[in-house]
Amino acid sequence: MRRWLISFLALFLVFPAMVHAQGNITLESVKVRLWSEYDQPSMLVIYDFKVAEGTTLPTTLDLRIPNEGNLIAVAYEEGGELFNADFSGPVEDGNWQRVTLFIKSQTTYHLEYYQPLGRDGKKRLFTYQWGGEYAVQDFSIEIQVPEDSTGVQTIPAIPFVREESFLSGGAKLSDLEAGETYQVRLQYTRSSEATVIQPPSAQIEPSEPIDTDTEGRVTLDKLPYILGGIGALLIIAALYYSWRVNSFHLPRPRQRHRPRAQESAQVYCHECGARAQPGDRFCRSCGSRLRTD
């Protein structure tokens, strides 16, 4: 009984400490990138974040993404490259989805998801919100919209400049406390549906120009010859089949002949003229020997 009580008290004391340590995690940096209509007609949301130095590792980190978000990548950086990171979820959490990351090293972690854009005619609408799950020492946000966008507005106001193929704007905040949220609303107008970059499937090009002489290409001017060749093959196949059928005849069944009873020749006695019976050698009337030849 004493041993069980000691174990219970130890668990009671350690568990709050674990929860408290988890809740006290501070993020050294969080960079959020909102790339609108980048390679899909939606918003690509990218997180890059790092836990603060002195964080006891390994640990877990819960991040929330909108319910309509489509998670596509969870990774960590090593040597300038990204590698798949261990995580669980996403699981439904009210109006959000919760993703749990297993943080094993003091490096930058990476998360990506797509989220649909709101539409009002040609106007695009989008709202982003940082949920404030953890305190953040340096928080920054970068927004990109296609270069042909007009009437670009954000709340709070963010200035935009023209880059190579998009308009870009951003903001920075410092020392966000745990539970402190940050929200930005974006709207712009655009007539085109083209994305900033072509999706990978649209970037495939032939190794050499395609023309009428390209191997494997079939053009309509060759169609009559192709149909004629197919017709000739069908005729040859029909003739061969007919020849095969006529070359093999089944033997006719033999007719069964029923044996006829042999009619015996009539024999008469040369002496008295009496008619003899079949098989007789002597006349039954006069006894003379019968002539059978």
Coordinates of C-alpha atoms in Angstrom, one line a residue:
M1 CA 0.0 0.0 0.0
R2 CA 2.8 2.4 0.9
R3 CA 4.6 1.6 -2.4
W4 CA 1.5 2.3 -4.4
L5 CA 0.9 5.6 -2.6
I6 CA 4.5 6.8 -3.2
S7 CA 4.2 6.0 -6.9
F8 CA 0.9 7.9 -7.1
L9 CA 2.3 10.9 -5.4
A10 CA 5.4 10.9 -7.6
L11 CA 3.2 10.8 -10.7
F12 CA 1.0 13.6 -9.4
L13 CA 4.1 15.8 -8.8
V14 CA 5.8 15.0 -12.1
F15 CA 2.8 15.2 -14.4
P16 CA 2.0 18.9 -13.7
A17 CA 5.7 19.7 -14.2
M18 CA 5.6 18.0 -17.6
V19 CA 2.5 19.9 -18.6
H20 CA 4.1 23.2 -17.4
A21 CA 7.3 22.5 -19.3
Q22 CA 5.3 21.8 -22.5
G23 CA 3.2 25.0 -22.1
N24 CA 6.4 27.1 -21.4
I25 CA 8.0 26.3 -24.8
T26 CA 9.1 29.4 -26.5
L27 CA 9.8 29.7 -30.3
E28 CA 12.9 31.5 -31.2
S29 CA 11.4 32.4 -34.6
V30 CA 8.4 31.9 -36.8
K31 CA 8.3 32.9 -40.4
V32 CA 4.9 32.6 -42.2
R33 CA 4.7 32.8 -46.0
L34 CA 1.4 33.2 -47.8
W35 CA 1.8 32.5 -51.5
S36 CA -1.5 33.1 -53.3
E37 CA -2.2 31.2 -56.5
Y38 CA 1.4 30.1 -56.6
D39 CA 1.1 26.7 -58.3
Q40 CA -2.6 26.0 -57.5
P41 CA -5.7 28.3 -57.5
S42 CA -5.5 28.5 -53.6
M43 CA -3.2 29.8 -50.9
L44 CA 0.0 28.0 -50.1
V45 CA 0.9 28.5 -46.4
I46 CA 4.4 27.8 -45.3
Y47 CA 5.8 27.8 -41.8
D48 CA 9.5 27.9 -40.8
F49 CA 10.1 27.9 -37.1
K50 CA 12.7 27.0 -34.4
V51 CA 12.4 26.4 -30.7
A52 CA 14.3 28.7 -28.4
E53 CA 17.8 27.8 -27.2
G54 CA 17.7 26.0 -23.8
T55 CA 14.5 24.1 -24.7
T56 CA 14.7 20.5 -23.3
L57 CA 14.8 18.1 -26.2
P58 CA 13.2 16.0 -27.4
T59 CA 9.8 17.5 -27.0
T60 CA 6.5 17.8 -28.8
L61 CA 5.0 20.9 -30.4
D62 CA 1.3 21.3 -31.4
L63 CA 0.4 23.6 -34.3
R64 CA -3.1 24.3 -35.5
I65 CA -4.1 24.7 -39.1
P66 CA -7.6 25.6 -40.4
N67 CA -10.1 22.7 -40.9
E68 CA -10.1 23.3 -44.7
G69 CA -6.3 23.2 -44.8
N70 CA -4.7 20.4 -46.8
L71 CA -1.4 19.4 -45.1
I72 CA 1.3 18.5 -47.6
A73 CA 4.7 18.6 -45.9
V74 CA 6.3 18.4 -42.4
A75 CA 10.1 18.5 -42.5
Y76 CA 13.2 19.6 -40.7
E77 CA 16.3 21.3 -42.1
E78 CA 19.8 19.8 -42.1
G79 CA 22.7 20.9 -44.1
G80 CA 20.6 23.2 -46.2
E81 CA 18.2 20.4 -47.2
L82 CA 14.8 19.4 -46.0
F83 CA 14.0 15.9 -44.6
N84 CA 10.7 14.4 -43.6
A85 CA 10.0 15.0 -39.9
D86 CA 8.2 12.8 -37.4
F87 CA 4.7 14.0 -36.7
S88 CA 1.1 12.8 -35.9
G89 CA -2.2 14.1 -37.1
P90 CA -3.8 16.2 -38.2
V91 CA -6.7 15.6 -35.9
E92 CA -9.8 17.7 -35.6
D93 CA -9.7 20.3 -32.8
G94 CA -12.8 22.4 -32.9
N95 CA -12.6 24.7 -35.9
W96 CA -9.0 23.7 -36.4
Q97 CA -6.8 20.7 -37.2
R98 CA -4.0 19.9 -34.7
V99 CA -0.6 18.7 -36.0
T100 CA 1.9 17.3 -33.4
L101 CA 5.5 17.5 -34.3
F102 CA 8.3 15.6 -32.5
I103 CA 11.1 18.1 -32.0
K104 CA 14.5 16.3 -31.7
S105 CA 17.1 18.9 -32.4
Q106 CA 17.7 22.6 -32.4
T107 CA 17.1 23.2 -36.1
T108 CA 14.5 24.8 -38.3
Y109 CA 11.3 22.9 -38.8
H110 CA 9.1 23.3 -41.8
L111 CA 5.3 22.9 -42.4
E112 CA 3.2 23.4 -45.6
Y113 CA -0.5 23.3 -46.4
Y114 CA -2.9 24.6 -49.0
Q115 CA -6.0 26.5 -48.1
P116 CA -8.9 27.6 -50.4
L117 CA -9.3 31.2 -51.4
G118 CA -12.5 33.0 -50.9
R119 CA -14.1 34.3 -54.1
D120 CA -16.5 37.2 -54.8
G121 CA -16.6 37.5 -58.6
K122 CA -13.0 38.4 -59.6
K123 CA -12.1 39.3 -56.0
R124 CA -10.0 37.0 -53.9
L125 CA -10.4 37.0 -50.1
F126 CA -8.2 35.3 -47.5
T127 CA -7.7 35.5 -43.7
Y128 CA -4.7 34.2 -41.9
Q129 CA -4.5 33.8 -38.1
W130 CA -1.6 32.8 -35.8
G131 CA -3.3 31.0 -33.0
G132 CA -0.8 32.1 -30.3
E133 CA -0.1 28.5 -29.0
Y134 CA 3.4 29.5 -28.0
A135 CA 5.4 32.6 -27.2
V136 CA 7.4 33.8 -30.2
Q137 CA 10.5 36.0 -30.0
D138 CA 10.6 36.9 -33.7
F139 CA 7.5 36.6 -35.8
S140 CA 7.4 37.6 -39.5
I141 CA 4.9 37.2 -42.3
E142 CA 5.4 37.4 -46.1
I143 CA 2.6 37.7 -48.6
Q144 CA 2.8 37.2 -52.4
V145 CA 0.1 37.7 -54.9
P146 CA 0.3 37.4 -58.8
E147 CA 1.8 40.4 -60.5
D148 CA -1.4 41.2 -62.4
S149 CA -3.4 41.6 -59.2
T150 CA -5.1 45.0 -58.6
G151 CA -6.6 46.6 -55.6
V152 CA -4.4 44.7 -53.2
Q153 CA -5.4 45.5 -49.6
T154 CA -4.6 44.0 -46.2
I155 CA -5.8 44.6 -42.6
P156 CA -3.6 45.7 -40.9
A157 CA -2.1 47.6 -43.8
I158 CA 1.0 46.1 -45.4
P159 CA 2.8 47.9 -48.3
F160 CA 3.4 45.8 -51.5
V161 CA 6.2 46.1 -54.1
R162 CA 6.6 44.5 -57.5
E163 CA 8.9 41.6 -57.8
E164 CA 9.8 39.4 -60.8
S165 CA 6.4 37.6 -61.2
F166 CA 4.4 38.7 -58.2
L167 CA 3.6 41.5 -55.8
S168 CA 5.2 41.1 -52.3
G169 CA 4.6 42.6 -48.9
G170 CA 5.5 41.7 -45.3
A171 CA 5.5 42.6 -41.6
K172 CA 7.5 41.7 -38.5
L173 CA 6.6 41.5 -34.9
S174 CA 8.6 40.8 -31.8
D175 CA 8.0 39.1 -28.4
L176 CA 4.5 37.7 -29.0
E177 CA 3.3 36.2 -25.8
A178 CA 1.7 32.8 -25.4
G179 CA -2.0 33.2 -26.2
E180 CA -1.5 36.4 -28.2
T181 CA -2.9 36.0 -31.7
Y182 CA -2.1 37.8 -34.9
Q183 CA -4.5 38.1 -37.9
V184 CA -4.2 39.5 -41.3
R185 CA -6.9 39.9 -43.9
L186 CA -6.0 40.0 -47.6
Q187 CA -8.1 40.9 -50.7
Y188 CA -7.2 41.6 -54.3
T189 CA -8.9 41.5 -57.7
R190 CA -7.7 39.5 -60.7
S191 CA -9.2 38.5 -64.0
S192 CA -6.8 35.7 -64.9
E193 CA -6.8 32.2 -63.5
A194 CA -3.2 31.4 -64.3
T195 CA -0.9 30.5 -61.4
V196 CA 2.4 32.3 -60.7
I197 CA 4.3 29.2 -61.8
Q198 CA 3.2 26.3 -63.9
P199 CA 2.4 23.1 -62.1
P200 CA 5.0 20.3 -62.7
S201 CA 2.7 18.5 -65.1
A202 CA 2.5 21.5 -67.3
Q203 CA 6.3 22.0 -67.4
I204 CA 7.0 18.8 -69.3
E205 CA 8.3 19.6 -72.8
P206 CA 9.5 17.3 -75.7
S207 CA 13.2 16.8 -76.1
E208 CA 12.9 18.0 -79.7
P209 CA 10.3 19.8 -81.7
I210 CA 7.3 17.7 -82.8
D211 CA 6.4 17.8 -86.5
T212 CA 4.8 15.5 -89.0
D213 CA 8.0 13.4 -89.3
T214 CA 8.3 12.7 -85.6
E215 CA 8.6 9.0 -84.9
G216 CA 5.4 7.5 -83.6
R217 CA 3.2 10.5 -84.7
V218 CA 0.1 9.7 -86.8
T219 CA -1.3 12.4 -89.0
L220 CA -4.7 12.5 -90.9
D221 CA -3.0 12.5 -94.3
K222 CA -1.8 8.9 -93.6
L223 CA -5.2 7.7 -92.4
P224 CA -6.5 6.3 -95.7
Y225 CA -3.3 4.2 -96.1
I226 CA -3.8 2.9 -92.5
L227 CA -7.4 2.0 -93.1
G228 CA -6.6 0.3 -96.4
G229 CA -3.9 -1.8 -94.8
I230 CA -6.3 -2.9 -92.0
G231 CA -8.9 -3.8 -94.7
A232 CA -6.4 -5.9 -96.6
L233 CA -5.4 -7.8 -93.5
L234 CA -9.1 -8.6 -92.8
I235 CA -9.6 -9.9 -96.3
I236 CA -6.5 -12.1 -96.1
A237 CA -7.6 -13.5 -92.7
A238 CA -11.1 -14.3 -94.2
L239 CA -9.6 -16.1 -97.2
Y240 CA -7.3 -18.1 -95.0
Y241 CA -10.1 -19.1 -92.7
S242 CA -12.2 -20.2 -95.7
W243 CA -9.4 -22.3 -97.0
R244 CA -8.8 -24.0 -93.7
V245 CA -12.5 -24.9 -93.4
N246 CA -12.7 -26.4 -96.9
S247 CA -9.4 -28.4 -96.6
F248 CA -10.7 -30.6 -93.9
H249 CA -13.8 -32.9 -94.6
L250 CA -15.4 -35.1 -92.1
P251 CA -15.7 -38.7 -93.3
R252 CA -19.2 -39.6 -94.4
P253 CA -20.9 -42.1 -92.1
R254 CA -21.1 -45.6 -93.6
Q255 CA -24.6 -46.9 -94.5
R256 CA -25.5 -50.0 -92.6
H257 CA -26.9 -52.7 -95.0
R258 CA -29.3 -55.2 -93.5
P259 CA -28.4 -58.7 -94.7
R260 CA -31.0 -60.2 -97.1
A261 CA -32.2 -63.8 -96.8
Q262 CA -30.6 -65.9 -99.7
E263 CA -33.3 -67.4 -101.9
S264 CA -32.6 -71.1 -102.4
A265 CA -33.0 -72.6 -105.9
Q266 CA -36.0 -74.9 -106.6
V267 CA -35.0 -78.5 -107.2
Y268 CA -37.2 -81.1 -109.0
C269 CA -36.7 -84.9 -109.4
H270 CA -35.6 -85.8 -113.0
E271 CA -37.4 -89.1 -112.8
C272 CA -40.8 -88.3 -111.4
G273 CA -40.9 -84.5 -111.5
A274 CA -41.7 -84.2 -107.7
R275 CA -40.5 -81.0 -106.0
A276 CA -37.8 -81.6 -103.5
Q277 CA -37.4 -79.8 -100.2
P278 CA -34.3 -77.7 -99.4
G279 CA -31.5 -80.0 -98.3
D280 CA -32.9 -83.2 -99.8
R281 CA -30.5 -85.5 -101.6
F282 CA -33.0 -88.2 -102.7
C283 CA -36.5 -87.8 -104.1
R284 CA -39.2 -88.2 -101.5
S285 CA -41.6 -89.8 -104.1
C286 CA -39.5 -92.3 -106.1
G287 CA -36.2 -92.4 -104.1
S288 CA -34.1 -91.4 -107.1
R289 CA -30.9 -89.5 -106.4
L290 CA -31.5 -85.8 -107.0
R291 CA -29.4 -83.8 -109.4
T292 CA -28.3 -80.5 -107.7
D293 CA -26.2 -79.1 -110.6

